[in-house]
GROMACS .gro file of C-alpha atoms in nm:
model
   86
    1MET     CA    1   2.741   3.833   0.498
    2THR     CA    2   2.701   3.831   0.876
    3LYS     CA    3   2.951   3.660   1.100
    4GLN     CA    4   2.812   3.354   1.273
    5LYS     CA    5   2.852   3.362   1.650
    6TYR     CA    6   2.970   3.046   1.821
    7PRO     CA    7   2.950   2.959   2.189
    8PRO     CA    8   3.279   2.950   2.382
    9VAL     CA    9   3.475   2.626   2.358
   10ASP     CA   10   3.439   2.389   2.654
   11LYS     CA   11   3.813   2.330   2.690
   12LEU     CA   12   3.782   2.052   2.945
   13LYS     CA   13   3.541   1.861   2.720
   14ALA     CA   14   3.781   1.910   2.429
   15VAL     CA   15   4.065   1.756   2.631
   16ILE     CA   16   3.843   1.469   2.748
   17LEU     CA   17   3.737   1.393   2.390
   18GLU     CA   18   4.098   1.410   2.269
   19ARG     CA   19   4.217   1.168   2.540
   20LYS     CA   20   3.918   0.940   2.471
   21LEU     CA   21   4.017   0.929   2.104
   22VAL     CA   22   4.391   0.875   2.144
   23MET     CA   23   4.343   0.616   2.418
   24GLY     CA   24   4.090   0.427   2.207
   25LEU     CA   25   3.818   0.450   2.470
   26SER     CA   26   3.445   0.427   2.408
   27SER     CA   27   3.157   0.591   2.589
   28LYS     CA   28   3.100   0.252   2.750
   29ASP     CA   29   3.457   0.259   2.886
   30LEU     CA   30   3.407   0.608   3.030
   31ALA     CA   31   3.076   0.498   3.181
   32GLU     CA   32   3.245   0.207   3.357
   33ILE     CA   33   3.515   0.440   3.489
   34ALA     CA   34   3.250   0.678   3.630
   35ASN     CA   35   3.012   0.401   3.738
   36VAL     CA   36   2.722   0.533   3.527
   37ARG     CA   37   2.530   0.418   3.219
   38PRO     CA   38   2.683   0.466   2.871
   39ASP     CA   39   2.381   0.666   2.749
   40TYR     CA   40   2.437   0.913   3.034
   41ILE     CA   41   2.800   0.965   2.925
   42ARG     CA   42   2.691   1.014   2.563
   43LYS     CA   43   2.439   1.277   2.680
   44LEU     CA   44   2.706   1.460   2.880
   45LEU     CA   45   2.955   1.457   2.593
   46SER     CA   46   2.702   1.569   2.334
   47SER     CA   47   2.498   1.831   2.513
   48LYS     CA   48   2.623   1.937   2.858
   49HIS     CA   49   2.901   2.179   2.947
   50THR     CA   50   3.149   2.015   3.184
   51ASP     CA   51   3.062   2.282   3.444
   52ASP     CA   52   2.716   2.121   3.454
   53TRP     CA   53   2.838   1.761   3.494
   54ASN     CA   54   2.805   1.576   3.821
   55PRO     CA   55   3.142   1.652   3.988
   56ASP     CA   56   3.193   1.286   4.089
   57VAL     CA   57   3.154   1.174   3.726
   58ARG     CA   58   3.375   1.454   3.592
   59ASN     CA   59   3.647   1.390   3.851
   60ALA     CA   60   3.648   1.012   3.798
   61ILE     CA   61   3.685   1.050   3.422
   62CYS     CA   62   3.953   1.319   3.449
   63ARG     CA   63   4.149   1.120   3.708
   64HIS     CA   64   4.148   0.812   3.482
   65LEU     CA   65   4.251   1.016   3.177
   66GLY     CA   66   4.531   1.192   3.365
   67ILE     CA   67   4.368   1.534   3.348
   68GLU     CA   68   4.426   1.758   3.649
   69VAL     CA   69   4.126   1.977   3.729
   70ARG     CA   70   4.160   2.283   3.949
   71ILE     CA   71   3.872   2.491   4.069
   72ALA     CA   72   3.928   2.867   4.071
   73VAL     CA   73   3.704   3.130   4.220
   74LYS     CA   74   3.704   3.468   4.057
   75ASP     CA   75   3.594   3.767   4.262
   76LEU     CA   76   3.318   3.922   4.055
   77PHE     CA   77   3.274   4.233   4.263
   78ASP     CA   78   3.453   4.441   4.520
   79LEU     CA   79   3.266   4.465   4.851
   80SER     CA   80   3.464   4.774   4.953
   81LYS     CA   81   3.295   4.968   4.671
   82GLU     CA   82   2.953   4.844   4.784
   83MET     CA   83   3.023   4.966   5.140
   84ASN     CA   84   3.186   5.295   5.035
   85CYS     CA   85   3.514   5.194   5.200
   86LYS     CA   86   3.844   5.354   5.110
   0.00000   0.00000   0.00000
């Protein structure tokens, strides 16, 4: 039997869904918070990684739910190696 491979967990979406559940909020409530249509929120929650959400929508929802979001930049390469620096 082969092991099934799963995509990585979208941790921010998991926290948003947990807060939505425990706070008794609907997609309509989240849509009002973000000033968008409920069907747009349902699409985001069901099929889009939070990295791909409109930042204004993501930030409005997180702010309302008390979720602090920090952006981190990871250096993916070392320019000194590219330029043969020591």
